[in-house]
Amino acid sequence: MYGFEALTFNIHGGYLEAIVRGHRAGLLTTADYNNLCQCENLEDIKMHLSATKYGSYLQNEPSPLHTTTIVEKCTLKLVDDYKHMLCQATEPMSTFLEYIRYGHMIDNVVLIVTGTLHERDVQELIEKCHPLGMFDSIATLAVAQNMRELYRLVLVDTPLAPYFSECLTSEDLDDMNIEIMRNTLYKAYLEDFYKFCQKLGGATAEIMSDLLAFEADRRAVNITINSIGTELTREDRKKLYSNFGLLYPYGHEELAICEDIDQVRGVMEKYPPYQAIFSKMSYGESQMLDKAFYEEEVRRLCLAFEQQFHYAVFFAYMRLREQEIRNLMWISECVAQNQKSRIHDSVVYMF
Amino acid sequence: MVIEFTRIHQRVIWSCSISDRTGSVNHLLLRKTEKETNQIHSYQRDREKMSGVAIHASSWGAALVRISPYTFSAIGIAISIGVSVLGAAWGIYITGSSLIGAAIEAPRITSKNLISVIFCEAVAIYGVIVAIILQTKLESVPSSKMYDAESLRAGYAIFASGIIVGFANLVCGLCVGIIGSSCALSDAQNSTLFVKILVIEIFGSALGLFGVIVGIIMSAQATWPTK
């Protein structure tokens, strides 16, 4: 019953919630980002990061540091935190935490299939995969020729199997179909996650509904913008939109027929939360859209911590860490390539 | 064969009528001696005079006044300590699990936040104290006076006192526990918040104290009839 979670949540979830809030206190603040933006080279960045929670992960790295190493080690911290929480969790929290990784699994599957299509080495691709999305038979993905084989050989044993019901065609895998496959899988995953959270009820359902609805709407806008000018038909485009969220169903009808960005803006400005995002951009500009969406996402994720005794703090923490790793990657790249004037283009400040 | 028990008097005298298929009725009257019967009759009249109610109306109220006041007293004492300890334990685990998790990243909070656990524990102590006070209020009364209005009142007073203290301490323990959990988590992020949230906890723990005060006042009513 909503409102009385405080009575029984701490039996199974009290310790882990306190741990995740401790991790949240270790996220980088605006002052940390300012320090990092002043750095001259990657060694300075490593020195500044050694004062944060990333210190123990970076201290043993040898001297010619690459940006990929920094990103890799920071991701390792995220994975360690996640695994520590997962092994201590009981049902239903463990299922909830597992759901957080399925998005990364989908990204890894698409990465390997695309890489194989472009004749890359499987081992090299596996090293590029996100560690949270690894599963045992991932190397076998390189063997598959079309989607039905992909499903039959590899994915039927993974947790992604139920998401494939709309994807099973015998078409060969090419770039367009892979993108469609990625979006179809992600749509099924989001809907499944949404239903699971609704089943949990209480504060978890309310906060996760808001976060997942924003995710679904953001993906709808990105699909629309990326498929303008391609050969994706309107019906196909509409099939890729999730069936929940603020834009469902009338926004989706209108987005499906959009042919350029100004029409998209016209559709989105009818919805007050998104009007604020789109009003920040001047006409004809779409580069800032990504950053605007990230900022809105971060704002909502930080709000999830305002309430106690629910599971959405775990989801919010994982997403905020990922955003932080994206920030660090951008800052490291700018510093390494000596383009510090562009640092503030893409860093999203959290606290 | 139909066996029908009818009560003739409110004590143990029953009339057992056994009728067989022929329809003839044999009355088997189990009764005490004539003298006791008369005594019981006069007892019933006295009670009717005292209470002014027709005691032998078949109603829930009639059943209730026939339960021994010692039963009510014993249940009251059990509830006073049992439910208080339930509240204290509930509050302690709510606070304790959050405190342990938060102390991993912020070890400085442990000693200060034990106050929340102590407030929850105080609730259990109130329950023990009131249970001890209540059990000193129990006295023996002779069996003739056991169902007097005065002894029923004493039994009900102890019962009510136990319920008041038990349930007030249950919700007080819960309240202090939940606030203690939030206090530990907030203190880990920002140490200036601790004292402010502690004030909320103090108000919460006053609820248990209200229950104890009223319970002790109620138990002062528990005067059994003198011999």
Coordinates of C-alpha atoms in Angstrom, one line a residue:
Chain A
M1 CA 0.0 0.0 0.0
Y2 CA 1.4 3.3 -1.0
G3 CA 2.6 5.3 2.0
F4 CA 3.4 2.5 4.3
E5 CA 6.6 1.2 2.7
A6 CA 8.5 2.6 5.7
L7 CA 7.2 -0.2 7.9
T8 CA 8.6 -3.2 6.0
F9 CA 11.1 -1.9 3.4
N10 CA 14.1 -2.0 5.7
I11 CA 13.7 -5.7 6.4
H12 CA 15.3 -6.5 3.0
G13 CA 16.3 -3.2 1.5
G14 CA 17.4 -1.0 4.3
Y15 CA 21.1 -1.8 4.2
L16 CA 21.4 -1.6 0.4
E17 CA 19.5 1.6 0.2
A18 CA 21.8 3.2 2.8
I19 CA 24.8 1.9 0.8
V20 CA 23.5 3.3 -2.5
R21 CA 22.9 6.7 -0.8
G22 CA 26.5 6.6 0.4
H23 CA 27.7 6.0 -3.2
R24 CA 25.6 8.9 -4.3
A25 CA 27.4 11.1 -1.9
G26 CA 30.6 10.2 -3.8
L27 CA 29.4 11.5 -7.2
L28 CA 31.4 14.4 -8.6
T29 CA 30.1 17.9 -7.8
T30 CA 30.3 21.1 -9.8
A31 CA 33.5 22.0 -7.9
D32 CA 35.2 18.8 -8.9
Y33 CA 34.2 19.3 -12.5
N34 CA 35.6 22.9 -12.4
N35 CA 38.9 21.5 -11.1
L36 CA 39.0 18.9 -13.8
C37 CA 38.2 21.4 -16.5
Q38 CA 41.3 23.4 -15.5
C39 CA 43.6 20.4 -16.1
E40 CA 46.3 20.7 -18.7
N41 CA 46.8 17.0 -19.4
L42 CA 45.6 13.5 -18.5
E43 CA 48.1 13.2 -15.6
D44 CA 46.4 16.2 -13.9
I45 CA 43.1 14.6 -14.4
K46 CA 44.4 11.4 -12.8
M47 CA 45.7 13.4 -9.9
H48 CA 42.4 15.2 -9.3
L49 CA 40.5 12.0 -9.6
S50 CA 42.7 10.3 -7.0
A51 CA 41.1 12.5 -4.4
T52 CA 37.6 11.2 -5.3
K53 CA 36.2 7.7 -5.0
Y54 CA 37.9 6.7 -8.3
G55 CA 41.3 7.0 -6.6
S56 CA 41.9 3.4 -5.9
Y57 CA 41.0 2.4 -9.4
L58 CA 43.3 4.8 -11.2
Q59 CA 46.4 4.9 -9.0
N60 CA 48.1 1.8 -10.4
E61 CA 47.9 2.9 -14.0
P62 CA 51.2 3.4 -15.8
S63 CA 52.2 6.8 -16.9
P64 CA 51.2 7.3 -20.6
L65 CA 47.5 7.4 -19.8
H66 CA 44.8 7.1 -22.5
T67 CA 41.3 8.4 -22.2
T68 CA 40.0 4.9 -22.8
T69 CA 41.9 3.7 -19.8
I70 CA 40.3 6.4 -17.6
V71 CA 36.8 5.5 -18.9
E72 CA 37.5 1.8 -18.4
K73 CA 38.6 2.1 -14.8
C74 CA 35.7 4.3 -13.9
T75 CA 33.3 1.9 -15.5
L76 CA 35.0 -0.8 -13.4
K77 CA 34.0 1.1 -10.3
L78 CA 30.4 1.2 -11.4
V79 CA 30.4 -2.5 -12.1
D80 CA 32.0 -3.3 -8.7
D81 CA 29.3 -1.2 -6.9
Y82 CA 26.6 -2.9 -8.9
K83 CA 27.8 -6.4 -8.3
H84 CA 28.2 -5.7 -4.6
M85 CA 24.6 -4.6 -4.4
L86 CA 23.3 -7.4 -6.6
C87 CA 24.9 -10.1 -4.5
Q88 CA 23.3 -8.7 -1.3
A89 CA 19.9 -8.2 -2.7
T90 CA 16.8 -10.4 -2.2
E91 CA 13.7 -10.7 -4.4
P92 CA 12.2 -8.5 -5.7
M93 CA 15.1 -6.1 -5.5
S94 CA 17.4 -8.5 -7.3
T95 CA 15.1 -8.7 -10.3
F96 CA 14.9 -5.0 -10.3
L97 CA 18.7 -4.7 -10.4
E98 CA 18.9 -7.3 -13.1
Y99 CA 16.5 -5.2 -15.2
I100 CA 19.0 -2.3 -15.1
R101 CA 21.5 -4.4 -17.0
Y102 CA 19.3 -5.5 -19.9
G103 CA 19.7 -2.2 -21.7
H104 CA 23.5 -2.7 -21.7
M105 CA 23.0 -6.3 -22.9
I106 CA 21.0 -5.0 -25.9
D107 CA 23.8 -2.5 -26.7
N108 CA 26.4 -5.2 -26.5
V109 CA 24.5 -7.5 -28.8
V110 CA 24.1 -4.7 -31.4
L111 CA 27.7 -3.7 -31.1
I112 CA 29.0 -7.2 -31.8
V113 CA 26.6 -7.9 -34.7
T114 CA 27.4 -4.5 -36.3
G115 CA 31.1 -5.1 -35.8
T116 CA 30.9 -8.5 -37.4
L117 CA 29.0 -7.1 -40.3
H118 CA 31.9 -4.7 -40.8
E119 CA 34.5 -7.5 -40.6
R120 CA 36.0 -6.7 -37.2
D121 CA 37.6 -9.2 -35.0
V122 CA 35.4 -10.7 -32.3
Q123 CA 37.8 -10.4 -29.5
E124 CA 38.3 -6.7 -30.2
L125 CA 34.6 -6.2 -30.1
I126 CA 34.2 -8.1 -26.9
E127 CA 36.7 -5.8 -25.2
K128 CA 34.7 -2.8 -26.3
C129 CA 31.5 -4.2 -24.7
H130 CA 30.1 -2.7 -21.6
P131 CA 30.9 -5.0 -18.7
L132 CA 27.5 -4.8 -17.2
G133 CA 25.9 -6.3 -20.3
M134 CA 28.1 -9.3 -20.6
F135 CA 26.7 -12.8 -20.7
D136 CA 28.2 -16.2 -21.3
S137 CA 27.6 -16.9 -24.9
I138 CA 28.2 -13.5 -26.2
A139 CA 31.1 -14.5 -28.5
T140 CA 28.7 -16.8 -30.4
L141 CA 26.9 -13.8 -31.8
A142 CA 29.5 -13.4 -34.4
V143 CA 28.4 -16.6 -36.1
A144 CA 24.8 -15.7 -36.8
Q145 CA 23.7 -14.6 -40.3
N146 CA 20.2 -13.5 -39.7
M147 CA 17.9 -12.7 -36.8
R148 CA 16.3 -16.0 -36.6
E149 CA 19.7 -17.7 -36.2
L150 CA 20.7 -15.0 -33.7
Y151 CA 17.8 -15.9 -31.6
R152 CA 18.1 -19.6 -32.0
L153 CA 21.8 -19.9 -31.4
V154 CA 22.4 -17.4 -28.7
L155 CA 19.7 -15.2 -27.4
V156 CA 17.1 -17.9 -26.4
D157 CA 19.1 -18.6 -23.3
T158 CA 19.6 -15.0 -22.2
P159 CA 17.1 -12.8 -20.4
L160 CA 16.6 -11.0 -23.7
A161 CA 14.7 -13.9 -25.2
P162 CA 11.1 -12.6 -24.5
Y163 CA 11.9 -9.3 -26.2
F164 CA 12.6 -11.0 -29.5
S165 CA 9.0 -12.0 -30.4
E166 CA 8.6 -9.0 -32.7
C167 CA 12.0 -9.3 -34.2
L168 CA 12.0 -12.8 -35.7
T169 CA 12.4 -12.3 -39.4
S170 CA 14.6 -14.2 -41.8
E171 CA 16.1 -11.1 -43.2
D172 CA 19.8 -10.7 -43.4
L173 CA 21.4 -8.4 -40.9
D174 CA 22.4 -5.1 -42.4
D175 CA 22.8 -1.7 -40.9
M176 CA 19.2 -0.6 -41.2
N177 CA 17.8 -3.8 -39.9
I178 CA 20.2 -3.8 -37.0
E179 CA 19.1 -0.4 -35.9
I180 CA 15.4 -1.5 -36.2
M181 CA 16.3 -4.6 -34.1
R182 CA 18.0 -2.5 -31.5
N183 CA 15.0 -0.2 -31.2
T184 CA 12.5 -3.0 -31.1
L185 CA 14.4 -4.8 -28.4
Y186 CA 14.7 -1.7 -26.4
K187 CA 11.0 -0.9 -26.8
A188 CA 10.1 -4.4 -25.5
Y189 CA 12.6 -4.0 -22.6
L190 CA 11.2 -0.7 -21.5
E191 CA 7.6 -2.0 -21.6
D192 CA 8.6 -5.0 -19.6
F193 CA 10.4 -2.9 -17.1
Y194 CA 7.5 -0.6 -16.8
K195 CA 5.1 -3.4 -16.2
F196 CA 7.4 -4.9 -13.6
C197 CA 7.6 -1.6 -11.7
Q198 CA 3.8 -1.2 -11.8
K199 CA 3.5 -4.6 -10.3
L200 CA 5.8 -3.6 -7.4
G201 CA 3.5 -0.7 -6.6
G202 CA 4.0 2.1 -4.1
A203 CA 6.7 4.7 -4.4
T204 CA 8.8 2.5 -6.7
A205 CA 6.0 2.4 -9.3
E206 CA 5.4 6.1 -9.2
I207 CA 9.0 7.3 -9.5
M208 CA 10.0 4.6 -12.0
S209 CA 7.0 5.4 -14.1
D210 CA 8.1 9.0 -14.4
L211 CA 11.7 8.0 -15.2
L212 CA 10.8 5.3 -17.7
A213 CA 8.2 7.5 -19.4
F214 CA 10.8 10.2 -19.9
E215 CA 13.2 7.6 -21.3
A216 CA 10.5 6.3 -23.7
D217 CA 9.6 9.8 -24.9
R218 CA 13.3 10.7 -25.4
R219 CA 13.8 7.6 -27.5
A220 CA 10.7 8.4 -29.5
V221 CA 12.1 11.9 -30.3
N222 CA 15.6 10.5 -31.1
I223 CA 14.1 7.8 -33.4
T224 CA 12.1 10.4 -35.2
I225 CA 15.0 12.8 -35.7
N226 CA 17.4 10.1 -36.8
S227 CA 15.0 8.6 -39.3
I228 CA 14.1 11.8 -41.0
G229 CA 15.3 11.4 -44.6
T230 CA 15.9 7.6 -44.4
E231 CA 13.8 5.0 -46.0
L232 CA 12.0 4.1 -42.8
T233 CA 8.3 4.3 -43.4
R234 CA 5.8 6.0 -41.1
E235 CA 4.2 2.7 -40.0
D236 CA 7.6 1.2 -39.2
R237 CA 8.6 4.3 -37.3
K238 CA 5.4 4.2 -35.3
K239 CA 6.0 0.5 -34.4
L240 CA 9.3 1.5 -32.7
Y241 CA 7.6 3.9 -30.2
S242 CA 6.8 2.4 -26.8
N243 CA 3.2 2.2 -25.7
F244 CA 3.5 4.3 -22.5
G245 CA 4.7 7.7 -21.6
L246 CA 3.5 11.2 -21.9
L247 CA 3.5 11.1 -25.7
Y248 CA 1.4 8.0 -26.0
P249 CA -0.8 7.7 -28.0
Y250 CA -1.5 11.1 -29.6
G251 CA 2.1 12.5 -29.6
H252 CA 3.2 9.3 -31.4
E253 CA 0.6 9.8 -34.1
E254 CA 2.0 13.3 -34.7
L255 CA 5.6 12.4 -34.5
A256 CA 5.2 9.6 -37.0
I257 CA 4.4 12.0 -39.7
C258 CA 7.1 14.5 -39.0
E259 CA 9.6 15.2 -41.8
D260 CA 11.9 17.8 -40.2
I261 CA 13.1 19.1 -36.9
D262 CA 10.8 22.1 -36.8
Q263 CA 7.8 19.9 -37.1
V264 CA 9.1 17.8 -34.2
R265 CA 9.6 20.9 -32.2
G266 CA 6.0 21.9 -33.0
V267 CA 4.7 18.6 -31.7
M268 CA 6.8 18.6 -28.6
E269 CA 5.9 22.1 -27.6
K270 CA 2.4 21.0 -26.9
Y271 CA 3.6 19.1 -23.8
P272 CA 4.7 21.4 -21.0
P273 CA 7.6 19.4 -19.6
Y274 CA 9.2 19.2 -23.1
Q275 CA 8.3 22.7 -24.0
A276 CA 10.8 23.8 -21.5
I277 CA 13.5 21.7 -23.1
F278 CA 12.8 22.8 -26.7
S279 CA 12.5 26.4 -25.8
K280 CA 16.1 26.5 -24.8
M281 CA 17.2 25.8 -28.4
S282 CA 16.9 28.3 -31.1
Y283 CA 15.3 27.3 -34.4
G284 CA 17.1 24.9 -36.7
E285 CA 19.6 23.7 -34.0
S286 CA 19.6 20.1 -33.0
Q287 CA 23.1 19.6 -31.5
M288 CA 22.0 21.0 -28.1
L289 CA 19.0 18.7 -28.0
D290 CA 21.1 15.8 -26.6
K291 CA 22.5 17.9 -23.9
A292 CA 19.1 19.3 -23.0
F293 CA 17.7 15.8 -22.7
Y294 CA 20.6 14.7 -20.5
E295 CA 20.1 17.7 -18.3
E296 CA 16.4 17.0 -17.9
E297 CA 17.2 13.3 -17.2
V298 CA 19.8 14.2 -14.5
R299 CA 17.3 16.6 -12.9
R300 CA 14.7 13.9 -12.6
L301 CA 17.2 11.3 -11.4
C302 CA 18.4 13.6 -8.6
L303 CA 14.8 14.1 -7.5
A304 CA 14.4 10.3 -7.1
F305 CA 16.7 10.6 -4.0
E306 CA 14.3 12.9 -2.3
Q307 CA 12.1 10.0 -1.2
Q308 CA 13.1 7.1 1.0
F309 CA 12.1 3.4 1.0
H310 CA 11.9 2.6 -2.7
Y311 CA 14.0 0.9 -5.4
A312 CA 14.2 3.8 -7.9
V313 CA 17.3 5.1 -6.0
F314 CA 19.3 2.2 -7.4
F315 CA 18.2 2.9 -11.0
A316 CA 18.9 6.6 -10.5
Y317 CA 22.4 6.0 -9.0
M318 CA 23.4 3.7 -12.0
R319 CA 22.2 6.3 -14.5
L320 CA 23.9 9.2 -12.7
R321 CA 27.2 7.2 -12.6
E322 CA 26.9 6.5 -16.3
Q323 CA 26.3 10.2 -17.0
E324 CA 29.4 11.0 -14.9
I325 CA 31.5 8.6 -16.9
R326 CA 30.3 10.3 -20.1
N327 CA 31.3 13.6 -18.6
L328 CA 34.7 12.3 -17.7
M329 CA 35.2 10.9 -21.1
W330 CA 34.3 14.2 -22.7
I331 CA 36.6 16.2 -20.4
S332 CA 39.5 13.7 -21.0
E333 CA 39.0 13.9 -24.8
C334 CA 38.9 17.7 -24.8
V335 CA 42.0 17.9 -22.6
A336 CA 43.9 15.3 -24.6
Q337 CA 43.1 17.0 -27.9
N338 CA 43.7 20.5 -26.5
Q339 CA 40.2 21.8 -27.2
K340 CA 39.3 23.0 -23.7
S341 CA 37.0 25.7 -25.1
R342 CA 34.6 23.0 -26.0
I343 CA 34.5 21.3 -22.6
H344 CA 31.4 23.1 -21.5
D345 CA 29.4 22.0 -24.5
S346 CA 28.7 18.6 -23.2
V347 CA 29.3 18.4 -19.5
V348 CA 26.1 18.0 -17.5
Y349 CA 26.5 19.2 -13.9
M350 CA 24.7 17.2 -11.3
F351 CA 24.9 18.8 -7.9
Chain B
M1 CA -32.6 -38.2 20.2
V2 CA -32.5 -34.6 21.1
I3 CA -30.5 -33.4 24.1
E4 CA -31.4 -29.9 25.2
F5 CA -29.5 -28.0 27.8
T6 CA -31.1 -25.0 29.2
R7 CA -29.6 -22.8 31.8
I8 CA -31.7 -22.3 34.9
H9 CA -29.2 -20.3 36.9
Q10 CA -26.2 -18.4 35.9
R11 CA -23.9 -20.8 37.6
V12 CA -23.4 -24.5 36.9
I13 CA -26.9 -25.7 37.2
W14 CA -28.3 -27.1 34.0
S15 CA -31.4 -28.9 33.1
C16 CA -30.8 -31.7 30.7
S17 CA -33.8 -33.0 28.9
I18 CA -33.5 -36.1 26.9
S19 CA -36.3 -36.9 24.5
D20 CA -36.3 -40.1 22.5
R21 CA -38.2 -41.0 19.4
T22 CA -41.4 -41.7 21.2
G23 CA -41.5 -38.0 22.1
S24 CA -41.5 -38.6 25.8
V25 CA -39.3 -36.3 27.7
N26 CA -37.2 -37.3 30.6
H27 CA -36.0 -34.5 32.7
L28 CA -32.7 -34.9 34.4
L29 CA -32.3 -32.1 36.7
L30 CA -28.7 -31.6 37.9
R31 CA -28.8 -29.3 40.7
K32 CA -27.1 -28.5 43.8
T33 CA -28.5 -28.8 47.2
E34 CA -31.6 -26.9 48.1
K35 CA -29.6 -24.5 50.3
E36 CA -27.2 -23.6 47.6
T37 CA -30.0 -23.2 45.2
N38 CA -31.6 -20.7 47.5
Q39 CA -28.3 -19.0 48.0
I40 CA -27.9 -18.7 44.3
H41 CA -31.4 -17.3 43.9
S42 CA -30.7 -14.6 46.5
Y43 CA -27.3 -13.9 44.9
Q44 CA -29.0 -13.4 41.5
R45 CA -31.5 -11.0 43.1
D46 CA -28.7 -9.1 44.8
R47 CA -26.9 -8.7 41.6
E48 CA -29.9 -7.5 39.8
K49 CA -30.4 -5.0 42.5
M50 CA -26.9 -3.8 42.4
S51 CA -26.6 -3.5 38.7
G52 CA -30.1 -2.8 37.7
V53 CA -29.8 -4.9 34.6
A54 CA -31.3 -8.2 33.7
I55 CA -28.2 -10.2 33.9
H56 CA -29.5 -13.3 32.4
A57 CA -30.6 -11.7 29.1
S58 CA -28.8 -13.8 26.5
S59 CA -26.5 -11.2 24.9
W60 CA -22.9 -10.5 24.3
G61 CA -22.8 -8.1 27.2
A62 CA -24.1 -10.9 29.5
A63 CA -21.3 -13.1 28.3
L64 CA -18.7 -10.4 28.8
V65 CA -19.4 -9.8 32.4
R66 CA -19.1 -13.5 33.1
I67 CA -15.5 -13.5 32.0
S68 CA -13.2 -13.5 35.1
P69 CA -11.6 -10.1 35.7
Y70 CA -8.4 -11.9 36.2
T71 CA -8.5 -12.9 32.6
F72 CA -8.8 -9.3 31.5
S73 CA -6.0 -8.3 33.9
A74 CA -3.6 -11.0 32.7
I75 CA -4.3 -10.1 29.0
G76 CA -3.7 -6.4 29.8
I77 CA -0.4 -7.1 31.4
A78 CA 0.7 -9.3 28.6
I79 CA -0.3 -6.8 25.9
S80 CA 1.5 -4.0 27.8
I81 CA 4.8 -5.6 27.6
G82 CA 4.4 -7.8 24.5
V83 CA 3.2 -5.1 22.1
S84 CA 5.6 -2.5 23.6
V85 CA 8.5 -4.8 22.9
L86 CA 7.1 -5.4 19.4
G87 CA 7.2 -1.7 18.7
A88 CA 10.7 -1.2 20.1
A89 CA 12.0 -4.1 18.1
W90 CA 10.4 -2.9 14.9
G91 CA 11.8 0.6 15.4
I92 CA 15.3 -0.7 16.2
Y93 CA 15.5 -2.8 13.0
I94 CA 14.3 0.0 10.8
T95 CA 16.9 2.4 12.2
G96 CA 19.7 -0.2 12.6
S97 CA 19.7 -1.4 9.0
S98 CA 19.9 2.1 7.6
L99 CA 22.5 3.1 10.1
I100 CA 24.8 0.2 9.3
G101 CA 24.7 0.8 5.6
A102 CA 25.2 4.5 5.9
A103 CA 28.1 4.1 8.3
I104 CA 30.2 2.3 5.6
E105 CA 30.7 5.4 3.6
A106 CA 30.5 7.8 6.6
P107 CA 31.8 6.1 9.7
R108 CA 31.6 9.3 11.8
I109 CA 27.8 9.0 12.2
T110 CA 27.7 5.8 14.2
S111 CA 28.1 7.1 17.8
K112 CA 25.7 10.0 17.4
N113 CA 23.0 8.0 15.7
L114 CA 22.9 5.4 18.4
I115 CA 20.6 7.9 20.2
S116 CA 17.8 6.8 17.8
V117 CA 18.3 3.2 18.9
I118 CA 18.2 4.3 22.5
F119 CA 14.9 6.2 22.0
C120 CA 13.4 3.0 20.6
E121 CA 14.7 0.9 23.4
A122 CA 13.2 3.3 25.9
V123 CA 9.8 2.3 24.6
A124 CA 10.4 -1.3 25.6
I125 CA 11.5 -0.2 29.0
Y126 CA 8.2 1.8 29.5
G127 CA 6.4 -1.4 28.7
V128 CA 8.3 -3.4 31.3
I129 CA 7.8 -0.8 33.9
V130 CA 4.1 -0.6 33.4
A131 CA 3.8 -4.4 33.3
I132 CA 5.5 -4.5 36.7
I133 CA 3.3 -1.8 38.1
L134 CA 0.2 -3.5 36.8
Q135 CA 1.0 -6.9 38.3
T136 CA 1.4 -5.4 41.7
K137 CA -2.2 -4.2 41.4
L138 CA -3.5 -7.8 41.2
E139 CA -5.1 -8.9 44.5
S140 CA -7.1 -12.0 45.4
V141 CA -10.7 -11.6 46.1
P142 CA -13.0 -14.2 47.6
S143 CA -14.9 -16.1 45.0
S144 CA -18.2 -14.6 46.2
K145 CA -17.0 -11.2 45.2
M146 CA -15.3 -12.2 42.0
Y147 CA -18.1 -10.9 39.7
D148 CA -18.9 -7.8 41.7
A149 CA -19.0 -4.6 39.8
E150 CA -16.1 -3.4 41.7
S151 CA -13.8 -6.3 40.9
L152 CA -14.9 -6.2 37.2
R153 CA -13.9 -2.5 37.2
A154 CA -10.5 -3.4 38.6
G155 CA -10.0 -6.0 35.9
Y156 CA -11.1 -3.7 33.1
A157 CA -8.9 -0.9 34.5
I158 CA -5.8 -3.1 34.3
F159 CA -6.8 -4.4 30.8
A160 CA -7.3 -0.9 29.5
S161 CA -4.0 0.3 31.0
G162 CA -2.2 -2.5 29.3
I163 CA -3.8 -1.8 26.0
I164 CA -3.1 1.9 26.2
V165 CA 0.6 1.4 27.1
G166 CA 1.1 -1.4 24.6
F167 CA -0.3 0.3 21.5
A168 CA 1.0 3.8 22.3
N169 CA 4.5 2.2 22.6
L170 CA 4.0 0.3 19.4
V171 CA 3.3 3.4 17.3
C172 CA 5.9 5.4 19.2
G173 CA 8.6 2.7 18.4
L174 CA 7.6 2.7 14.8
C175 CA 7.7 6.5 14.6
V176 CA 11.1 6.8 16.2
G177 CA 12.5 4.0 14.1
I178 CA 11.5 5.5 10.8
I179 CA 12.7 9.0 11.7
G180 CA 15.9 7.5 13.0
S181 CA 16.5 5.8 9.7
S182 CA 16.1 9.1 7.8
C183 CA 18.2 10.8 10.4
A184 CA 21.1 8.4 9.8
L185 CA 20.9 8.8 6.1
S186 CA 20.7 12.6 6.2
D187 CA 23.5 12.8 8.7
A188 CA 25.8 10.8 6.4
Q189 CA 25.3 13.4 3.7
N190 CA 25.2 16.6 5.7
S191 CA 26.2 16.6 9.4
T192 CA 24.3 19.8 10.2
L193 CA 21.0 18.0 9.8
F194 CA 21.5 15.7 12.7
V195 CA 20.4 17.9 15.5
K196 CA 17.3 19.2 13.7
I197 CA 16.0 15.7 12.9
L198 CA 16.8 14.7 16.5
V199 CA 14.2 17.3 17.6
I200 CA 11.6 15.5 15.5
E201 CA 12.5 12.2 17.1
I202 CA 12.1 13.7 20.6
F203 CA 8.6 14.8 19.8
G204 CA 7.9 11.3 18.5
S205 CA 9.2 9.6 21.6
A206 CA 6.9 11.8 23.7
L207 CA 4.0 9.7 22.3
G208 CA 5.1 6.7 24.3
L209 CA 5.4 8.8 27.4
F210 CA 1.8 10.0 27.0
G211 CA 0.7 6.4 26.9
V212 CA 2.6 5.5 30.0
I213 CA 1.2 8.4 31.9
V214 CA -2.4 7.6 31.1
G215 CA -1.8 3.9 31.7
I216 CA -0.5 4.5 35.2
I217 CA -3.4 6.8 35.9
M218 CA -5.8 4.1 34.7
S219 CA -4.1 1.5 36.8
A220 CA -4.7 3.6 39.9
Q221 CA -8.4 2.8 39.4
A222 CA -7.7 -0.8 39.9
T223 CA -9.1 -1.2 43.4
W224 CA -10.4 -4.7 44.2
P225 CA -13.3 -5.1 46.7
T226 CA -11.9 -5.5 50.2
K227 CA -12.5 -8.8 52.0

